[in-house]
Protein backbone atom coordinates (compact mmCIF):
# COMPACT_ATOMS: atom_id res chain seq x y z
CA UNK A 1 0.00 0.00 0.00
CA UNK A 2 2.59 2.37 0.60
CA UNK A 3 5.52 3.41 2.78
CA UNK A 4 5.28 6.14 5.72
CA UNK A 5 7.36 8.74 7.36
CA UNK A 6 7.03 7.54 10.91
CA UNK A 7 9.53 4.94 11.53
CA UNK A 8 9.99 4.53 8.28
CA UNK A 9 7.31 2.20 7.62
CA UNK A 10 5.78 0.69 5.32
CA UNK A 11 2.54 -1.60 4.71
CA UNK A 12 2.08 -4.40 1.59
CA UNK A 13 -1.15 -6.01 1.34
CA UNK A 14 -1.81 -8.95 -1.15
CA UNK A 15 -4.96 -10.78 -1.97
CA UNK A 16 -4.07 -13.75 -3.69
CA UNK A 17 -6.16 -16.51 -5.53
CA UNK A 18 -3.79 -19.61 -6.50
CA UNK A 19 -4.86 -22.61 -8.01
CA UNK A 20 -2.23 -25.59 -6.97
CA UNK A 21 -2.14 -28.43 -9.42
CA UNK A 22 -0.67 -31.77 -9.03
CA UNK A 23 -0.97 -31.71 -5.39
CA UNK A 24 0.14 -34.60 -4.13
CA UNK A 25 -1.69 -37.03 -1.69
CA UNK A 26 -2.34 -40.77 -0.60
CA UNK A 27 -4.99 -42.74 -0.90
CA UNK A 28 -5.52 -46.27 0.19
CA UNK A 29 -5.67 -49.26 -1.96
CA UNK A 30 -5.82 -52.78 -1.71
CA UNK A 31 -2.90 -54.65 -1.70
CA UNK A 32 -2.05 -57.34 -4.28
CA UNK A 33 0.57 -58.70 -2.26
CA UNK A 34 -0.64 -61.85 -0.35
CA UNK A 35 1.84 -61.55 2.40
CA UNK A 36 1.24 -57.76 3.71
CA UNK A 37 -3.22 -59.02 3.44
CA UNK A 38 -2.41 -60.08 7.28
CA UNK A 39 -1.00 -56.75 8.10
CA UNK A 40 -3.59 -54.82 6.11
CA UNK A 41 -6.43 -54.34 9.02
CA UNK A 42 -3.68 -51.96 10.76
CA UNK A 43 -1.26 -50.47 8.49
CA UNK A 44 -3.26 -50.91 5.11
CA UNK A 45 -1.46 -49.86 1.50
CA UNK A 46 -1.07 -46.76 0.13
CA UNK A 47 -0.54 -45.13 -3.04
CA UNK A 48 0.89 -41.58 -3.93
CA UNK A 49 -1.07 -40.22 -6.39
CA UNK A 50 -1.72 -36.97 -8.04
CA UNK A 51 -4.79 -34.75 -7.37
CA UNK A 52 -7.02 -34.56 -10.99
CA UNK A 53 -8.14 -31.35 -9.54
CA UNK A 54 -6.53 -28.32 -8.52
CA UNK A 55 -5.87 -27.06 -4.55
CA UNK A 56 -7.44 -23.52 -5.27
CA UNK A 57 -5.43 -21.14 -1.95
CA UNK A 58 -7.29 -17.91 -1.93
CA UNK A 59 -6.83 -14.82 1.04
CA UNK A 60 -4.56 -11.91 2.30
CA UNK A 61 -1.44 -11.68 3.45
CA UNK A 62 0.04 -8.69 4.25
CA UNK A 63 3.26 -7.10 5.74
CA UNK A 64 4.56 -4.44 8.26
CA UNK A 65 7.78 -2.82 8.08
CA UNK A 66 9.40 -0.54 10.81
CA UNK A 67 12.64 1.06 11.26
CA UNK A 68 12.53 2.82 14.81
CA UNK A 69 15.87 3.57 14.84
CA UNK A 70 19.49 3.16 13.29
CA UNK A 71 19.96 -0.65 11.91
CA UNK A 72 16.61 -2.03 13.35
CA UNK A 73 14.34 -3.65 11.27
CA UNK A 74 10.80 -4.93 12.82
CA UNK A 75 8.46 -6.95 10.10
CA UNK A 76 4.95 -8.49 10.89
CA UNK A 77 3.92 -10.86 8.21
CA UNK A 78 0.35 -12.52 8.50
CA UNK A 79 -1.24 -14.85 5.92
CA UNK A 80 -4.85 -16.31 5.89
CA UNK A 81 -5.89 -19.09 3.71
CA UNK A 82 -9.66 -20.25 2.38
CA UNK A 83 -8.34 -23.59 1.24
CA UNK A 84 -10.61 -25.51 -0.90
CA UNK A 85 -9.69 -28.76 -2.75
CA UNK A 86 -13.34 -30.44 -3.25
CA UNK A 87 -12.07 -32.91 0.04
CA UNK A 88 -11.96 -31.55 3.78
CA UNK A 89 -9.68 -34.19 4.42
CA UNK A 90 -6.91 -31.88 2.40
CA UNK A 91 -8.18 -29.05 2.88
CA UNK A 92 -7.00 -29.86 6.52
CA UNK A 93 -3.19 -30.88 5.68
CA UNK A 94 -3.11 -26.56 5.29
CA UNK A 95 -2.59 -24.76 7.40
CA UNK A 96 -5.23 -21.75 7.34
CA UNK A 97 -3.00 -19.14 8.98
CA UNK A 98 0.72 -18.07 9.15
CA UNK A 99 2.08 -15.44 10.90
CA UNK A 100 5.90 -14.20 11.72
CA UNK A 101 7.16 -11.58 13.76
CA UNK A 102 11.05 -10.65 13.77
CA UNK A 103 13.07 -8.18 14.81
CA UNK A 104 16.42 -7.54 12.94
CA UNK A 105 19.32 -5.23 14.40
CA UNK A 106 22.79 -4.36 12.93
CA UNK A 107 25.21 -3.54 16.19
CA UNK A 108 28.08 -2.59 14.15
CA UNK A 109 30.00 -3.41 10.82
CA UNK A 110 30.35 -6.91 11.30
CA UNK A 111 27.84 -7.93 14.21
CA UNK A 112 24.24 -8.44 13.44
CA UNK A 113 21.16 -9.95 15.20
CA UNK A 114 18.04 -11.18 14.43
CA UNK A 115 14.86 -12.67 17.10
CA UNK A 116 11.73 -14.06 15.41
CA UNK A 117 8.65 -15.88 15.75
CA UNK A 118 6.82 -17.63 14.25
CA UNK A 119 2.87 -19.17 14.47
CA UNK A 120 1.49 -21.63 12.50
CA UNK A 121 -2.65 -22.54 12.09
CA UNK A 122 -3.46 -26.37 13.02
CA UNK A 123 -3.10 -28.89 10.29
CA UNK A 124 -3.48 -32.79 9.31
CA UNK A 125 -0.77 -34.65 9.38
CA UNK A 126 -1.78 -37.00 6.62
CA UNK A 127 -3.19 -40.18 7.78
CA UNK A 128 0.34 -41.36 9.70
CA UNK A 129 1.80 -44.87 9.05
CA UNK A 130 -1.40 -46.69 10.59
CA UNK A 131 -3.58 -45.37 7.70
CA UNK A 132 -6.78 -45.90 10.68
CA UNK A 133 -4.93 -43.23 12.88
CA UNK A 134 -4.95 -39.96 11.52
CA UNK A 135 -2.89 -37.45 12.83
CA UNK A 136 -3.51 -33.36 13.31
CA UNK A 137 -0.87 -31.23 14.26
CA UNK A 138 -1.84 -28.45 17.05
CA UNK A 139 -1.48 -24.37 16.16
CA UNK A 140 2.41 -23.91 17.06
CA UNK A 141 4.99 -21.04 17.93
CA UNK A 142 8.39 -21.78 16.97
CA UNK A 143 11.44 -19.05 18.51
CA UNK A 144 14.72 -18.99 16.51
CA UNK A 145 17.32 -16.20 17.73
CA UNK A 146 21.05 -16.02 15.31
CA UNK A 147 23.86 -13.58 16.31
CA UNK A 148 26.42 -12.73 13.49
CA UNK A 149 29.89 -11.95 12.84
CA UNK A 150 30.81 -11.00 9.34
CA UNK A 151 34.22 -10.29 7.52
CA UNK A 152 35.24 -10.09 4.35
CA UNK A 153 36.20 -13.40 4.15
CA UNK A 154 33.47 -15.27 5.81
CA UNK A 155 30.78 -15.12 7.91
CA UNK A 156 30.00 -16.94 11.19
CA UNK A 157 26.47 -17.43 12.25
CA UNK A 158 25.50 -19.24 15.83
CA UNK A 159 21.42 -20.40 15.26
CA UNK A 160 19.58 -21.52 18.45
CA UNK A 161 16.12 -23.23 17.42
CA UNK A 162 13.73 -23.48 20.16
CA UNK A 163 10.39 -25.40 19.51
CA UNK A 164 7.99 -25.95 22.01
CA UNK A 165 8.43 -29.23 23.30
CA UNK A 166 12.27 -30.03 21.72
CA UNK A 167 14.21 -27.30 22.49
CA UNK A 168 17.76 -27.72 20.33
CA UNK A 169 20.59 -26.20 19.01
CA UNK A 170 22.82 -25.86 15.62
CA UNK A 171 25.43 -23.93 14.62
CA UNK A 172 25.68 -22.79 10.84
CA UNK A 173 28.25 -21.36 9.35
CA UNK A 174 28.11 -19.76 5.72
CA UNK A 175 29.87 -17.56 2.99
CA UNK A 176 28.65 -14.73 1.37
């Protein structure tokens, strides 16, 4: 929509329609195999097959940009999704809303930060291994903080992930 004078801000705004083809998903069959029939009341057989009918994604999604001061950088990003496939069952594996906050600050010439966050809408899980157990993932936050050091030769970046329930830790290092 525009950028702004105070904190040098500025707003985008998209309304999107998208029409996915060849989505991918499983479907049960029967299994020709006469040794995995005895296993087939709990696990079943599965195919990967291609959708004859487009995933159509339509909604808004729209982003915040802020500068309150010298080498800070704050962005909001939200996204929310009318997913319709013709099946609730995938229209569930998508997630209906994203969003991301993150807040971005160069300390000097080579040191840099960056916090963020991130929340994601509740999904399926496809159907899991036991194709008679489906699986739905809660709405989630996920926290990921990096500190740089840059130089002309390389740059060193220390990544701490920290999901909710599996807090971890890598260590990346990269060149520009």
């Amino acid at each position: 929509l525009g950028r702004f004078k105070p904190l040098a801000s500025s707003l985008d705004v998209r309304v999107f329609r998208e029409r996915v083809r060849g989505y991918i998903d499983r479907f049960s069959v029967n299994s020709p195999a006469p040794y995995t029939a005895a296993l087939e009341p709990w696990i079943g057989s599965l195919q990967y097959q291609n959708l004859s009918r487009p995933v159509v994604l339509q909604g808004v999604e729209y982003q915040a940009k802020f500068k309150p001061w010298s080498g800070t950088n704050i962005i909001f990003n939200h996204a929310v999704i009318d997913r319709r496939s013709g099946d609730e069952n995938i229209d569930d594996r998508i997630a209906p809303y994203t969003a991301t906050l993150a807040w971005q600050q160069r300390w000097s010439t080579h040191w840099s930060s960056m916090i963020s966050a991130a929340r994601v809408g509740p999904m399926a899980g496809a159907d899991g291994i036991a194709t008679t157990e489906p699986y739905v993932a809660k709405a989630y936050t996920s926290f990921d903080a990096r500190i740089a050091w840059a130089s002309r030769r390389c740059c060193w970046l220390l990544c701490w992930w920290c999901f909710p329930s599996l807090p971890g830790c890598a260590g990346h290092a990269a060149s520009p």
